[in-house]
Amino acid sequence: MKLTIIGCTGSFAGPDSPASCYLVSGEDAEGRTWRLLMDMGNGALGVLQRHIDLHDIDAVLVSHLHPDHCIDLAGLHVAVKWDPRGWGADRIPLWAPSGTHEYLSGTHGLPADPGMTGEFDFHTWVPEEPVRMGPFTVTPFLVEHPTPEPYALRIDYDGPKGPSTLTYSGDTDACEGLVRAARGADVFLCEAAYHEGRDDALRGIHLTGRRAAEAARDAGARKLLLTHLPVWNSPTRAVEEAQEVFDGPIGVAEPAYTYRIVRTPAGRPACRPAAPVGP
């Protein structure tokens, strides 16, 4: 399984990265490559096209309905509906919290019927109900964030070279659902939008590096990859906070990097960064 960072800046797009968007890819037993998108925040649609053709999207997985995680789906709708050459592909499967169709239709002032049903095949997450997508099994877990139905997403990959597991926190504070989603994950892609000391009064919204690491430790995750850092956060500080409580490998998501996620013997890294893709 490969994880490509399309965007990883927290809360809004930064000068060097779009907001949250992650491309997960992997081959099935027949050698076909499947491509799933986790979230599609501000600025993601343009950068995504440096990595794949939009026709190659097999599904979009939305963690929650905040603009920095889903607003560029409004642009993807335009790309599908109005391409004068024709789309030439099926509707894009879209898995998301309930109310997503109405939310996205509202971005263009569209009536709910038909809304965006001609471009997206809408599906609603059911907490902890797995969904099979090619060689991937995606399981949503409810977490803690001030929006209806925020989810962490666990992706179990059954590939020709063996299984591996990636967990994505979405946006959340510390909670039981997050730990359960990350249980035994090879890579835990986890937000760290806050800093210890600076943001202690803000709870039920985001994690600090330390709280992300506590979740990784309690879940027995093998590697922690911090993401969703706003432009005013220090990546070094986030890692230092995490190192206080988690003794496994810790990194910070880098825009345009592709990480190969593998299941290796204990004590060895569970993901390796490849060279960055694109400018």
mmCIF file of N, CA and C in Angstrom, residues 186-248:
data_model
loop_
_atom_site.group_PDB
_atom_site.id
_atom_site.type_symbol
_atom_site.label_atom_id
_atom_site.label_comp_id
_atom_site.label_asym_id
_atom_site.label_seq_id
_atom_site.Cartn_x
_atom_site.Cartn_y
_atom_site.Cartn_z
ATOM 1 N N ASP A 186 -0.019 -0.337 11.141
ATOM 2 C CA ASP A 186 1.379 -0.213 10.729
ATOM 3 C C ASP A 186 1.790 1.253 10.658
ATOM 4 N N VAL A 187 0.889 2.096 10.188
ATOM 5 C CA VAL A 187 1.113 3.543 10.162
ATOM 6 C C VAL A 187 -0.151 4.223 10.667
ATOM 7 N N PHE A 188 0.034 5.143 11.604
ATOM 8 C CA PHE A 188 -1.059 5.925 12.165
ATOM 9 C C PHE A 188 -0.856 7.372 11.718
ATOM 10 N N LEU A 189 -1.636 7.796 10.714
ATOM 11 C CA LEU A 189 -1.599 9.158 10.191
ATOM 12 C C LEU A 189 -2.535 9.985 11.061
ATOM 13 N N CYS A 190 -1.953 10.818 11.924
ATOM 14 C CA CYS A 190 -2.746 11.422 12.989
ATOM 15 C C CYS A 190 -2.543 12.928 13.063
ATOM 16 N N GLU A 191 -3.648 13.630 13.186
ATOM 17 C CA GLU A 191 -3.592 15.081 13.283
ATOM 18 C C GLU A 191 -2.932 15.540 14.581
ATOM 19 N N ALA A 192 -2.290 16.717 14.522
ATOM 20 C CA ALA A 192 -1.682 17.341 15.702
ATOM 21 C C ALA A 192 -1.782 18.854 15.522
ATOM 22 N N ALA A 193 -3.004 19.352 15.557
ATOM 23 C CA ALA A 193 -3.246 20.765 15.241
ATOM 24 C C ALA A 193 -2.928 21.693 16.405
ATOM 25 N N TYR A 194 -2.825 21.142 17.620
ATOM 26 C CA TYR A 194 -2.588 21.972 18.797
ATOM 27 C C TYR A 194 -1.211 21.703 19.388
ATOM 28 N N HIS A 195 -0.772 22.622 20.257
ATOM 29 C CA HIS A 195 0.462 22.458 21.014
ATOM 30 C C HIS A 195 0.139 22.398 22.508
ATOM 31 N N GLU A 196 0.892 21.561 23.219
ATOM 32 C CA GLU A 196 0.798 21.530 24.670
ATOM 33 C C GLU A 196 1.152 22.913 25.229
ATOM 34 N N GLY A 197 0.423 23.314 26.263
ATOM 35 C CA GLY A 197 0.686 24.598 26.888
ATOM 36 C C GLY A 197 -0.055 25.735 26.213
ATOM 37 N N ARG A 198 0.041 25.850 24.916
ATOM 38 C CA ARG A 198 -0.618 26.940 24.203
ATOM 39 C C ARG A 198 -2.123 26.748 24.107
ATOM 40 N N ASP A 199 -2.566 25.486 23.898
ATOM 41 C CA ASP A 199 -3.971 25.222 23.570
ATOM 42 C C ASP A 199 -4.666 24.340 24.601
ATOM 43 N N ASP A 200 -4.184 24.354 25.840
ATOM 44 C CA ASP A 200 -4.717 23.433 26.846
ATOM 45 C C ASP A 200 -6.196 23.658 27.142
ATOM 46 N N ALA A 201 -6.688 24.871 26.963
ATOM 47 C CA ALA A 201 -8.087 25.156 27.284
ATOM 48 C C ALA A 201 -9.043 24.681 26.199
ATOM 49 N N LEU A 202 -8.504 24.272 25.067
ATOM 50 C CA LEU A 202 -9.347 23.860 23.940
ATOM 51 C C LEU A 202 -9.429 22.340 23.906
ATOM 52 N N ARG A 203 -10.563 21.804 24.269
ATOM 53 C CA ARG A 203 -10.721 20.352 24.277
ATOM 54 C C ARG A 203 -11.934 19.960 23.441
ATOM 55 N N GLY A 204 -11.916 18.680 23.002
ATOM 56 C CA GLY A 204 -12.999 18.169 22.178
ATOM 57 C C GLY A 204 -12.907 18.597 20.730
ATOM 58 N N ILE A 205 -11.719 19.090 20.304
ATOM 59 C CA ILE A 205 -11.583 19.608 18.935
ATOM 60 C C ILE A 205 -10.419 18.930 18.209
ATOM 61 N N HIS A 206 -9.197 19.127 18.721
ATOM 62 C CA HIS A 206 -7.991 18.629 18.059
ATOM 63 C C HIS A 206 -7.046 18.001 19.073
ATOM 64 N N LEU A 207 -6.019 17.334 18.531
ATOM 65 C CA LEU A 207 -4.965 16.716 19.324
ATOM 66 C C LEU A 207 -3.713 17.579 19.322
ATOM 67 N N THR A 208 -2.890 17.385 20.333
ATOM 68 C CA THR A 208 -1.513 17.867 20.328
ATOM 69 C C THR A 208 -0.610 16.719 19.876
ATOM 70 N N GLY A 209 0.652 17.008 19.653
ATOM 71 C CA GLY A 209 1.586 15.934 19.352
ATOM 72 C C GLY A 209 1.602 14.894 20.460
ATOM 73 N N ARG A 210 1.551 15.356 21.699
ATOM 74 C CA ARG A 210 1.574 14.422 22.827
ATOM 75 C C ARG A 210 0.328 13.550 22.855
ATOM 76 N N ARG A 211 -0.847 14.147 22.674
ATOM 77 C CA ARG A 211 -2.080 13.359 22.734
ATOM 78 C C ARG A 211 -2.179 12.408 21.550
ATOM 79 N N ALA A 212 -1.677 12.811 20.379
ATOM 80 C CA ALA A 212 -1.622 11.886 19.251
ATOM 81 C C ALA A 212 -0.740 10.692 19.579
ATOM 82 N N ALA A 213 0.384 10.960 20.220
ATOM 83 C CA ALA A 213 1.310 9.888 20.579
ATOM 84 C C ALA A 213 0.732 8.977 21.651
ATOM 85 N N GLU A 214 -0.024 9.538 22.579
ATOM 86 C CA GLU A 214 -0.676 8.704 23.584
ATOM 87 C C GLU A 214 -1.662 7.744 22.930
ATOM 88 N N ALA A 215 -2.401 8.228 21.931
ATOM 89 C CA ALA A 215 -3.326 7.350 21.211
ATOM 90 C C ALA A 215 -2.557 6.264 20.467
ATOM 91 N N ALA A 216 -1.434 6.643 19.825
ATOM 92 C CA ALA A 216 -0.614 5.658 19.112
ATOM 93 C C ALA A 216 -0.073 4.609 20.064
ATOM 94 N N ARG A 217 0.413 5.046 21.216
ATOM 95 C CA ARG A 217 0.937 4.112 22.228
ATOM 96 C C ARG A 217 -0.156 3.169 22.726
ATOM 97 N N ASP A 218 -1.322 3.736 23.072
ATOM 98 C CA ASP A 218 -2.398 2.917 23.626
ATOM 99 C C ASP A 218 -2.948 1.942 22.588
ATOM 100 N N ALA A 219 -2.861 2.310 21.311
ATOM 101 C CA ALA A 219 -3.360 1.443 20.242
ATOM 102 C C ALA A 219 -2.345 0.405 19.804
ATOM 103 N N GLY A 220 -1.097 0.553 20.233
ATOM 104 C CA GLY A 220 -0.054 -0.357 19.759
ATOM 105 C C GLY A 220 0.291 -0.135 18.303
ATOM 106 N N ALA A 221 0.127 1.110 17.823
ATOM 107 C CA ALA A 221 0.508 1.417 16.439
ATOM 108 C C ALA A 221 2.028 1.341 16.302
ATOM 109 N N ARG A 222 2.506 1.043 15.096
ATOM 110 C CA ARG A 222 3.929 0.823 14.896
ATOM 111 C C ARG A 222 4.674 2.082 14.487
ATOM 112 N N LYS A 223 4.018 2.974 13.761
ATOM 113 C CA LYS A 223 4.642 4.240 13.364
ATOM 114 C C LYS A 223 3.610 5.344 13.435
ATOM 115 N N LEU A 224 4.034 6.513 13.898
ATOM 116 C CA LEU A 224 3.166 7.676 13.998
ATOM 117 C C LEU A 224 3.621 8.716 12.981
ATOM 118 N N LEU A 225 2.693 9.145 12.124
ATOM 119 C CA LEU A 225 2.969 10.158 11.114
ATOM 120 C C LEU A 225 2.028 11.326 11.390
ATOM 121 N N LEU A 226 2.569 12.416 11.915
ATOM 122 C CA LEU A 226 1.763 13.564 12.308
ATOM 123 C C LEU A 226 1.368 14.387 11.084
ATOM 124 N N THR A 227 0.143 14.910 11.110
ATOM 125 C CA THR A 227 -0.357 15.698 9.986
ATOM 126 C C THR A 227 -1.317 16.761 10.497
ATOM 127 N N HIS A 228 -1.889 17.551 9.546
ATOM 128 C CA HIS A 228 -2.862 18.586 9.880
ATOM 129 C C HIS A 228 -2.256 19.643 10.798
ATOM 130 N N LEU A 229 -0.998 19.992 10.579
ATOM 131 C CA LEU A 229 -0.363 21.055 11.348
ATOM 132 C C LEU A 229 -0.679 22.399 10.687
ATOM 133 N N PRO A 230 -1.322 23.327 11.393
ATOM 134 C CA PRO A 230 -1.572 24.655 10.818
ATOM 135 C C PRO A 230 -0.257 25.396 10.568
ATOM 136 N N VAL A 231 -0.345 26.470 9.809
ATOM 137 C CA VAL A 231 0.864 27.210 9.431
ATOM 138 C C VAL A 231 1.576 27.800 10.642
ATOM 139 N N TRP A 232 0.860 28.015 11.745
ATOM 140 C CA TRP A 232 1.482 28.613 12.931
ATOM 141 C C TRP A 232 2.072 27.574 13.884
ATOM 142 N N ASN A 233 1.988 26.302 13.535
ATOM 143 C CA ASN A 233 2.566 25.250 14.386
ATOM 144 C C ASN A 233 4.010 24.954 14.008
ATOM 145 N N SER A 234 4.782 24.519 14.994
ATOM 146 C CA SER A 234 6.152 24.078 14.775
ATOM 147 C C SER A 234 6.172 22.558 14.631
ATOM 148 N N PRO A 235 6.551 22.016 13.464
ATOM 149 C CA PRO A 235 6.670 20.564 13.336
ATOM 150 C C PRO A 235 7.647 19.966 14.350
ATOM 151 N N THR A 236 8.734 20.669 14.617
ATOM 152 C CA THR A 236 9.715 20.173 15.586
ATOM 153 C C THR A 236 9.088 20.037 16.963
ATOM 154 N N ARG A 237 8.344 21.034 17.360
ATOM 155 C CA ARG A 237 7.689 20.980 18.667
ATOM 156 C C ARG A 237 6.682 19.839 18.729
ATOM 157 N N ALA A 238 5.908 19.628 17.656
ATOM 158 C CA ALA A 238 4.933 18.537 17.640
ATOM 159 C C ALA A 238 5.616 17.190 17.817
ATOM 160 N N VAL A 239 6.744 16.985 17.119
ATOM 161 C CA VAL A 239 7.481 15.721 17.240
ATOM 162 C C VAL A 239 8.058 15.575 18.647
ATOM 163 N N GLU A 240 8.588 16.639 19.203
ATOM 164 C CA GLU A 240 9.164 16.568 20.553
ATOM 165 C C GLU A 240 8.102 16.206 21.575
ATOM 166 N N GLU A 241 6.893 16.760 21.420
ATOM 167 C CA GLU A 241 5.801 16.391 22.321
ATOM 168 C C GLU A 241 5.487 14.903 22.199
ATOM 169 N N ALA A 242 5.446 14.414 20.964
ATOM 170 C CA ALA A 242 5.115 13.005 20.734
ATOM 171 C C ALA A 242 6.181 12.076 21.294
ATOM 172 N N GLN A 243 7.432 12.466 21.191
ATOM 173 C CA GLN A 243 8.534 11.617 21.655
ATOM 174 C C GLN A 243 8.511 11.395 23.159
ATOM 175 N N GLU A 244 7.826 12.246 23.881
ATOM 176 C CA GLU A 244 7.759 12.099 25.332
ATOM 177 C C GLU A 244 7.008 10.852 25.762
ATOM 178 N N VAL A 245 6.106 10.351 24.879
ATOM 179 C CA VAL A 245 5.244 9.245 25.303
ATOM 180 C C VAL A 245 5.222 8.063 24.335
ATOM 181 N N PHE A 246 5.767 8.229 23.131
ATOM 182 C CA PHE A 246 5.728 7.146 22.135
ATOM 183 C C PHE A 246 7.149 6.833 21.709
ATOM 184 N N ASP A 247 7.544 5.555 21.847
ATOM 185 C CA ASP A 247 8.934 5.194 21.560
ATOM 186 C C ASP A 247 9.133 4.595 20.175
ATOM 187 N N GLY A 248 8.077 4.554 19.363
ATOM 188 C CA GLY A 248 8.216 4.085 17.989
ATOM 189 C C GLY A 248 8.647 5.214 17.070
#
